[in-house]
Coordinates of C-alpha atoms and ligand atoms in Angstrom, one line a residue:
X1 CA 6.1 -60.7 33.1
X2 CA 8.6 -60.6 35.4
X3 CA 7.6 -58.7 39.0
X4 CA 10.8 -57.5 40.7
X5 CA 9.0 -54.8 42.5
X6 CA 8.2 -56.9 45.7
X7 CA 9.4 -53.9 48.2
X8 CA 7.1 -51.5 46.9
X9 CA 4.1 -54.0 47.0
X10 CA 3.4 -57.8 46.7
X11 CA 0.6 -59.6 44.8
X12 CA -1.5 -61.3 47.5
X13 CA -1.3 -64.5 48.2
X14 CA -4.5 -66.7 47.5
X15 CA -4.8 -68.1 50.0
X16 CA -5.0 -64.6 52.1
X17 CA -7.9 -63.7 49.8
X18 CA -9.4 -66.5 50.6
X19 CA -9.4 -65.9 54.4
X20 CA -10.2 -62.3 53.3
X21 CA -13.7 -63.2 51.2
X22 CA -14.3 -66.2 54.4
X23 CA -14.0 -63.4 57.1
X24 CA -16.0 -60.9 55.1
X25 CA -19.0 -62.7 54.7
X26 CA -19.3 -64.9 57.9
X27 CA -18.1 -62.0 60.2
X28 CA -19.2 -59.2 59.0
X29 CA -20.9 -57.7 62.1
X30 CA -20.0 -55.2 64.2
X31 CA -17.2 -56.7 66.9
X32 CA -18.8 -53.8 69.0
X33 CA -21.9 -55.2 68.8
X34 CA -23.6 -56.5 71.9
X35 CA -25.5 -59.5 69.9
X36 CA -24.3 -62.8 69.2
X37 CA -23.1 -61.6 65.0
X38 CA -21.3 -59.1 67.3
X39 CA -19.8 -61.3 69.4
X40 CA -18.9 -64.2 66.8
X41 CA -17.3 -61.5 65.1
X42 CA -15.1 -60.2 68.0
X43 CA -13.8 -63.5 68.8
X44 CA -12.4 -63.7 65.5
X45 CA -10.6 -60.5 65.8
X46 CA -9.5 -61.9 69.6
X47 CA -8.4 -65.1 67.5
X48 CA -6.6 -62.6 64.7
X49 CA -4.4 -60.7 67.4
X50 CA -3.9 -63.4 69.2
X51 CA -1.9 -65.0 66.5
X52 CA -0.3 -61.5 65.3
X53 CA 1.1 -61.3 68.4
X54 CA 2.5 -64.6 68.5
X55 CA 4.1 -64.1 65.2
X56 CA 5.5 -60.8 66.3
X57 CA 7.6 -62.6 68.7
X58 CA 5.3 -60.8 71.7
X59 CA 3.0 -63.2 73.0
X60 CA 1.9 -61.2 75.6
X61 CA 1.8 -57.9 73.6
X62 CA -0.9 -55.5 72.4
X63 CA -1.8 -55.5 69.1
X64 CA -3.1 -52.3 67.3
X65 CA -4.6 -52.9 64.2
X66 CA -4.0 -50.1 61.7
X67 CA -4.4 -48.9 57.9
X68 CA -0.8 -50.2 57.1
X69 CA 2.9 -49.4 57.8
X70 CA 2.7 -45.6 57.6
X71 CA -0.2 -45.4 60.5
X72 CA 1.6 -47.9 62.6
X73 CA 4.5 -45.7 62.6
X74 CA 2.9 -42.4 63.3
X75 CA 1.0 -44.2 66.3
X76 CA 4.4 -45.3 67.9
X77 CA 6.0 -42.3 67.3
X78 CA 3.2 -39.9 68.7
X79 CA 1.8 -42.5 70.9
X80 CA 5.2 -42.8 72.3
X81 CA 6.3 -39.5 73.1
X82 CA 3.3 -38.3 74.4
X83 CA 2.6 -41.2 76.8
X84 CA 6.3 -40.5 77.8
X85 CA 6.6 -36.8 77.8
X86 CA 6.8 -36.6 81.6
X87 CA 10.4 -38.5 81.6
X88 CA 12.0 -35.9 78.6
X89 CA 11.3 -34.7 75.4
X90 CA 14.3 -36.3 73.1
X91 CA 13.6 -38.5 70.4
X92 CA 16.2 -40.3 68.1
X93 CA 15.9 -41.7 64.4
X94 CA 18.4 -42.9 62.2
X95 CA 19.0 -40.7 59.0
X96 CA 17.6 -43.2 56.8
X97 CA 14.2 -43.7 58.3
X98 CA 11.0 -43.6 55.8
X99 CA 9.5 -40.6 55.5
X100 CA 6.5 -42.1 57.5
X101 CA 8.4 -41.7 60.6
X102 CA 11.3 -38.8 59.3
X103 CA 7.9 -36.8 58.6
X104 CA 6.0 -37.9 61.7
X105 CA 9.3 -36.9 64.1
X106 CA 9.2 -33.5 62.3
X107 CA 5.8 -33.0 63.5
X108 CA 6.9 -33.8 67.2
X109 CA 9.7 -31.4 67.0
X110 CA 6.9 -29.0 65.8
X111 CA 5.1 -29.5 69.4
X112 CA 8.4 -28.8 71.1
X113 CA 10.0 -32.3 71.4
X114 CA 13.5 -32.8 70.4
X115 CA 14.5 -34.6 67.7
X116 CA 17.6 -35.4 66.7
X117 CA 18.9 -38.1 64.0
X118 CA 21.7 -41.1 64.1
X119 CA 23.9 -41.1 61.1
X120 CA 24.7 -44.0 58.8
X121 CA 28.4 -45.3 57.3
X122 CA 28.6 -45.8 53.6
X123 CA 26.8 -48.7 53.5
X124 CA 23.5 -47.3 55.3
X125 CA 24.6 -48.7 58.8
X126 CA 23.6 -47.1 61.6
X127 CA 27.0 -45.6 63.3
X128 CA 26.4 -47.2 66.9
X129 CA 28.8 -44.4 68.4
X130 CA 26.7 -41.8 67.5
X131 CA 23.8 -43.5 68.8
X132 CA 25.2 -43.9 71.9
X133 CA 26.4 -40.3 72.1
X134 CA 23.2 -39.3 72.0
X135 CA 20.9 -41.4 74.2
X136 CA 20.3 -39.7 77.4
X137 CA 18.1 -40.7 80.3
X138 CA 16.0 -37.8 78.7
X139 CA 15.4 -40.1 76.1
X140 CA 11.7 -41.0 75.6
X141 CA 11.6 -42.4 71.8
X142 CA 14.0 -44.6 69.8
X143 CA 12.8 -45.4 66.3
X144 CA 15.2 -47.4 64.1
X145 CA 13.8 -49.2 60.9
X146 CA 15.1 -53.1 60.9
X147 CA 15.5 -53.3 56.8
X148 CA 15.9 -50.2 54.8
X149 CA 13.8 -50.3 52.0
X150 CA 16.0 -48.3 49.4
X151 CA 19.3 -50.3 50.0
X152 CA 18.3 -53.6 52.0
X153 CA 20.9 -52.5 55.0
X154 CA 20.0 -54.3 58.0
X155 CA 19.9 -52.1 61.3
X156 CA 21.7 -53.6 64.1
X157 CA 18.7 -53.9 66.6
X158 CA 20.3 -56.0 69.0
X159 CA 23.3 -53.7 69.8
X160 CA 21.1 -50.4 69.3
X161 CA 19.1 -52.0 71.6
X162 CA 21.8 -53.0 74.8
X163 CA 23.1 -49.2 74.4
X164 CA 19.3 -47.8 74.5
X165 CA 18.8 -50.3 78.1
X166 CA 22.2 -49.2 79.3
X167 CA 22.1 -45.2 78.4
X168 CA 17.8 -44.5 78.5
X169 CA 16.5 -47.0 80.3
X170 CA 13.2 -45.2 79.9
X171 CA 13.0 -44.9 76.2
X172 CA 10.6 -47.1 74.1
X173 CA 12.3 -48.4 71.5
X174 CA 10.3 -48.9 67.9
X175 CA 11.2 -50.6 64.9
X176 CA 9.9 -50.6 61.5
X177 CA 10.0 -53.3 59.9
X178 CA 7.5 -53.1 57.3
X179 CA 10.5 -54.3 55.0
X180 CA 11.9 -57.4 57.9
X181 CA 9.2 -59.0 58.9
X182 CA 8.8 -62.6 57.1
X183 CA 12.4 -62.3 55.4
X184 CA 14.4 -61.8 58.7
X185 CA 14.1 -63.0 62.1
X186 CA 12.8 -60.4 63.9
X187 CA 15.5 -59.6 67.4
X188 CA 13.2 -60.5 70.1
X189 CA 14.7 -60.6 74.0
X190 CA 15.6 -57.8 76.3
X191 CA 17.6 -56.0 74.0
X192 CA 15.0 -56.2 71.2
X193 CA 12.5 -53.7 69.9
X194 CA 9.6 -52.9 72.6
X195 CA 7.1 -52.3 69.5
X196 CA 7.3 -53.2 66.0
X197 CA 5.0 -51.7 62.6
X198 CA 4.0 -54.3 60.2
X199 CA 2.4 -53.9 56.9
X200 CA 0.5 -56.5 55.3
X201 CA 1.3 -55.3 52.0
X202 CA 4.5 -56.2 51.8
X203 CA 4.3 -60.0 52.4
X204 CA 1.5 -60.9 50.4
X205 CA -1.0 -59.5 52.2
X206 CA -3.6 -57.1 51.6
X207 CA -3.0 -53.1 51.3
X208 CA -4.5 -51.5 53.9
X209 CA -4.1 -53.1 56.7
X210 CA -1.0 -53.4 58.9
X211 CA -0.3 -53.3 62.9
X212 CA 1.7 -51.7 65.7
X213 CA 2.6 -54.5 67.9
X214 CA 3.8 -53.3 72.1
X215 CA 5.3 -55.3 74.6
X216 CA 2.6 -55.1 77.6
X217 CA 4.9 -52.7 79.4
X218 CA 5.3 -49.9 76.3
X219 CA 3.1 -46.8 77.5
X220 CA 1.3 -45.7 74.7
X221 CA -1.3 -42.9 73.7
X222 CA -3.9 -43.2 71.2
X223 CA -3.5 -41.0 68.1
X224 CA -7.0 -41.4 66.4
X225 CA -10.1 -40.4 68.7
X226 CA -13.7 -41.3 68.2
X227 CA -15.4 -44.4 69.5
X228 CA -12.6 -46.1 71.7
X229 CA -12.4 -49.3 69.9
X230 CA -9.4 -51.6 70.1
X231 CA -9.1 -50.7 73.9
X232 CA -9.4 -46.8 73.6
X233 CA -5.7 -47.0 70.9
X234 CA -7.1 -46.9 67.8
X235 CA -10.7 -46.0 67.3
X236 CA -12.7 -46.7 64.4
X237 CA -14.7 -49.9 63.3
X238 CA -12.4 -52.6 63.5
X239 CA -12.3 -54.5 59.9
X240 CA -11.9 -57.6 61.6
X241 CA -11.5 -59.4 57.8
X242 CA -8.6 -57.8 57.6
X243 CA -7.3 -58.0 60.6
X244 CA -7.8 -62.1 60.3
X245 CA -6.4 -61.4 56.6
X246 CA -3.6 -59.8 57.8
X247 CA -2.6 -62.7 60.4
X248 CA -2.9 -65.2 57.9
X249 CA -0.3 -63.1 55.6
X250 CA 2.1 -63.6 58.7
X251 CA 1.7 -66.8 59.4
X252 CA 2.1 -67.7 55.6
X253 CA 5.1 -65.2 55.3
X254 CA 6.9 -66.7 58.7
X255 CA 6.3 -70.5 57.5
X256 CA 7.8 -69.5 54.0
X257 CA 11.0 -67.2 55.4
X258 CA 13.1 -71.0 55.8
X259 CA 12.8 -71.6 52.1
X260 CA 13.7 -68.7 50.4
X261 CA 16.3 -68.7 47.8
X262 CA 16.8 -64.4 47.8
X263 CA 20.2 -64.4 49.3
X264 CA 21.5 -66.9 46.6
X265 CA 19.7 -64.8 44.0
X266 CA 20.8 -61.8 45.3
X267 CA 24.5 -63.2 45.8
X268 CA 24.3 -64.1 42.4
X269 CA 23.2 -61.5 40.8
X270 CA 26.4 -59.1 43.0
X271 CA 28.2 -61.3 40.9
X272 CA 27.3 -60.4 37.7
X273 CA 27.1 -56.7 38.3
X274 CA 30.7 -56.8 39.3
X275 CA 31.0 -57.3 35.4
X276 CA 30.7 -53.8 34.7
X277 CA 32.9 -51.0 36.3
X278 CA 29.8 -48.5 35.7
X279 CA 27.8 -50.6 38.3
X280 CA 28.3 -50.1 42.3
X281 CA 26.3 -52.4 44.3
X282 CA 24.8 -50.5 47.1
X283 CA 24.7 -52.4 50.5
X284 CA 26.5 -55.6 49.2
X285 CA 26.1 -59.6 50.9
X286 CA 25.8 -58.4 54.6
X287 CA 22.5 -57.0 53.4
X288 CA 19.2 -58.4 53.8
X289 CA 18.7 -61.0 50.8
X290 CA 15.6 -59.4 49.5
X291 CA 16.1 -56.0 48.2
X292 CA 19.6 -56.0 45.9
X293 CA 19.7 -51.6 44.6
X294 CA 22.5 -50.5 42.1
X295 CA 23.6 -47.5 40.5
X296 CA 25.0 -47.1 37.0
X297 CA 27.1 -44.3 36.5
X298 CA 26.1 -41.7 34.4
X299 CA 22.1 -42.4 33.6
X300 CA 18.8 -41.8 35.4
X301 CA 17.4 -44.6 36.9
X302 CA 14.3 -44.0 35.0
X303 CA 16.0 -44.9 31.8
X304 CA 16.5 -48.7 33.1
X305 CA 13.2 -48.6 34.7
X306 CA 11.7 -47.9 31.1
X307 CA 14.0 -50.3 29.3
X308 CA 13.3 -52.9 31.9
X309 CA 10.2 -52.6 31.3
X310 CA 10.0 -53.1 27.3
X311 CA 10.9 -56.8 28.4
X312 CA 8.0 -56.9 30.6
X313 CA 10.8 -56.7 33.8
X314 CA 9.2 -54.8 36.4
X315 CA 11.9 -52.6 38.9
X316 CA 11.8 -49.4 40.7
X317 CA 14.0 -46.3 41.0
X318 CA 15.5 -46.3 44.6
X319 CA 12.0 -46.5 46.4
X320 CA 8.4 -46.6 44.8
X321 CA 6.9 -43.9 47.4
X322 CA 9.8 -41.2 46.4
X323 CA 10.0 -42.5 42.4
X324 CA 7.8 -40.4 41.4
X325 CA 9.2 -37.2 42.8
X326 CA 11.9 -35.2 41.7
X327 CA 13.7 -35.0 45.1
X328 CA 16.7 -36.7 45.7
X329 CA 16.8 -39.7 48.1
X330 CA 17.3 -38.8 51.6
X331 CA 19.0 -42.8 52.2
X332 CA 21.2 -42.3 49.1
X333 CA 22.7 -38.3 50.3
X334 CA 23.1 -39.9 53.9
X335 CA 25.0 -42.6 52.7
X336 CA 27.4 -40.0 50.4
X337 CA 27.0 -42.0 47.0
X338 CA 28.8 -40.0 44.2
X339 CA 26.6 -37.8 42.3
X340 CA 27.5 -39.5 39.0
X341 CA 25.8 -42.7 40.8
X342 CA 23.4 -41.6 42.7
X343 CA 20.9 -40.9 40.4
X344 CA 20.9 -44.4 38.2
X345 CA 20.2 -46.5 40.9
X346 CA 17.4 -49.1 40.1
X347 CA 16.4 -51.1 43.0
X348 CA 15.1 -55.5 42.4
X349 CA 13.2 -56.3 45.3
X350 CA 12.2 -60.5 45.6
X351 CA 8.7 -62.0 46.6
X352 CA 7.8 -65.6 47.1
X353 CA 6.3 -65.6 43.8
X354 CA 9.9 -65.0 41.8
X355 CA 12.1 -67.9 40.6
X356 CA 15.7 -69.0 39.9
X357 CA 14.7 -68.4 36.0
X358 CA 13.1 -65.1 36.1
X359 CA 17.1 -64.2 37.8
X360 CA 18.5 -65.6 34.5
X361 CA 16.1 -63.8 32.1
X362 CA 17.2 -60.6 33.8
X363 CA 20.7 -61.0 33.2
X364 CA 20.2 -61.7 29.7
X365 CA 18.1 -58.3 29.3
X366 CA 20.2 -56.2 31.8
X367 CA 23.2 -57.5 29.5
X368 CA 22.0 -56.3 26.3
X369 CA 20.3 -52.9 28.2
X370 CA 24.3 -52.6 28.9
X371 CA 25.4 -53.2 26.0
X372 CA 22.9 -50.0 24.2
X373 CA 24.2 -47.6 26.8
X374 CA 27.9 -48.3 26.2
X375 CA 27.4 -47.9 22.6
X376 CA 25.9 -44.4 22.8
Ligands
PLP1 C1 10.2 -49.2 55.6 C2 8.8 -48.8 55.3 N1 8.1 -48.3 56.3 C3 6.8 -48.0 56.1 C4 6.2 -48.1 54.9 C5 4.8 -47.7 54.7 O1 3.9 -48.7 54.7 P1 2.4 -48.6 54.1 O2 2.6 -48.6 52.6 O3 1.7 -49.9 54.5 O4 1.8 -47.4 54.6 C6 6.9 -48.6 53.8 C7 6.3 -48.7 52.5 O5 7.0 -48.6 51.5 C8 8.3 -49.0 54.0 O6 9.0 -49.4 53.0

């Protein structure tokens, strides 16, 4: 089979399993506990975001240690705010966020912040002139995905960043990028994010498990109560296995990202949709060289998808989490794709376990898939 599906979830690497199993057995205690299985095991997890934060690009940052992508982003977003809610109450997002921190920023406009959203141009990009229209020194909150996981569009951090120090100084400035990290550099320096979310998931690591990673000056609020593990942010018993699992998955991920062959792939494969005036690339080569979506005029995604599949080709509709619902694609209405598009798009998303062949086999079936829809 052919696994094309890497943005909605990887297959763990082995060797992350095997740091997994390792950790499980030989740390299992308690990192709370005052004995010495306690404080082997608390080491570890010491050891574990020790190196997260290193590979985060903030050596000297906090690490919270979370259930994935989706907690990480509702942490920053109400730990944020509310740690900030004495300099303003205005929060911005870009219209193309996922819906873990479009949702989450709903809730905060719910408790009386306000929200309001940066638009994108036709190729998902964040339009830098409304951003900067609507930074204030009342901002608090900026929240701006790197990678977009429908269309691969790569957020200009660095810029969004100089405007955010220049126009809010005050404002924490987040960035998901669940779909970034180990594919892209991640913008570190002054004018880069002040907190990023990571998801093991998406790099070969383990579902489940994920972190908020904070510069040392970020004021944040915890957003789970209970025991006041992990320094009073996130409480709860720390899975220190995963948390060394997770780790390794970075480190694996960042000492891969110099070898990947995605952007010829993708550049390749831009190439051979351009045979087909029903196919629009969405994004195009200034993307990021992972995530390659289309749309084919005049069918439902889910028709590919299915035919795809019959060759044991595995791809998604525009993004796994919204695939299975009805509702149209909030990335794909704010970048205005016709209507006679917008619902065939199929997106390929690369892993480290694809190959230069696996490309060729799907031309040969996407050719022939083609070739039955333009007879009908
Ligand atoms: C950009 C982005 N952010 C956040 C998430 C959520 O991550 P998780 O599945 O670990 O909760 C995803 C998952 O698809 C994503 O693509």
């Amino acid at each position: 089979m052919i696994y094309f599906d890497n943005s909605a979830t990887t297959q763990p690497d082995p060797e992350v399993l095997r740091t997994f199993t390792a950790a499980s057995q030989a740390f299992f205690a308690n990192p709370s506990s005052l004995h010495g299985l306690g404080i082997e095991a608390d080491r570890l997890l010491g050891r574990a975001a020790q190196q997260v934060a290193e590979l985060a690009g903030m050596p000297d940052g906090t690490v919270v240690f979370t259930s994935g992508g989706t907690e990480a982003n509702n942490q920053a977003l109400f730990g944020f705010a509310r740690a900030n809610a004495g300099h303003g109450r205005r929060i911005l997002i870009s219209s193309v966020e996922h819906p873990s921190v479009l949702n989450t920023a709903e809730q905060l406009e719910a408790e009386g912040f306000e929200v309001l959203t940066v638009g994108t141009d036709g190729n998902g990009r964040l339009d830098l002139s409304d951003l900067e229209r609507k930074l204030s020194q009342k901002t608090i909150v900026v929240s701006i995905m790197h990678v977009n996981n429908e269309t691969g569009a790569i957020q200009p951090l660095e810029e969004a960043g100089r405007l955010i120090r220049r126009k809010a100084p005050r404002a924490v400035f987040h960035s998901d990028t669940v779909q970034s990290y180990g594919k892209l550099a991640i913008p570190g320096g002054p004018d880069g994010p002040d907190a990023i979310s990571v998801s093991a998931h998406k790099f070969h690591g383990l579902k489940g498990s994920g972190a908020l990673i904070l510069k040392r000056n970020a004021q944040i609020r915890p957003y789970l109560f209970g025991g006041g593990q992990q320094g009073g942010l996130r409480s709860g018993t720390v899975p220190v296995a995963h948390a060394a699992a997770l780790a390794k998955a970075m480190r694996l991920a960042e000492e891969a990202r110099g070898e990947l062959q995605f952007g010829e792939w993708r550049d390749e494969l831009i190439r051979f949709f351009g045979g087909w005036d029903k196919v629009r690339v969405l994004g195009g080569p200034e993307s990021a060289p992972h995530i390659l979506s289309v749309a084919i005029r005049g069918i439902r995604g889910e028709v590919a998808v299915n035919a795809l599949q019959e060759k044991e080709i595995y791809v998604s509709t525009s993004s796994a989490c919204s695939s299975r619902s009805r509702s149209e694609s909030h990335v794909l209405r704010a970048m205005r794709i016709d209507e006679d598009f917008r619902h065939g798009v199929i997106r390929l998303s690369f892993g480290r376990q694809n190959s230069r062949e696996e490309i060729l086999r799907f031309k040969e079936v996407f050719a022939e898939f083609m070739d039955t829809i333009e007879r009908v």
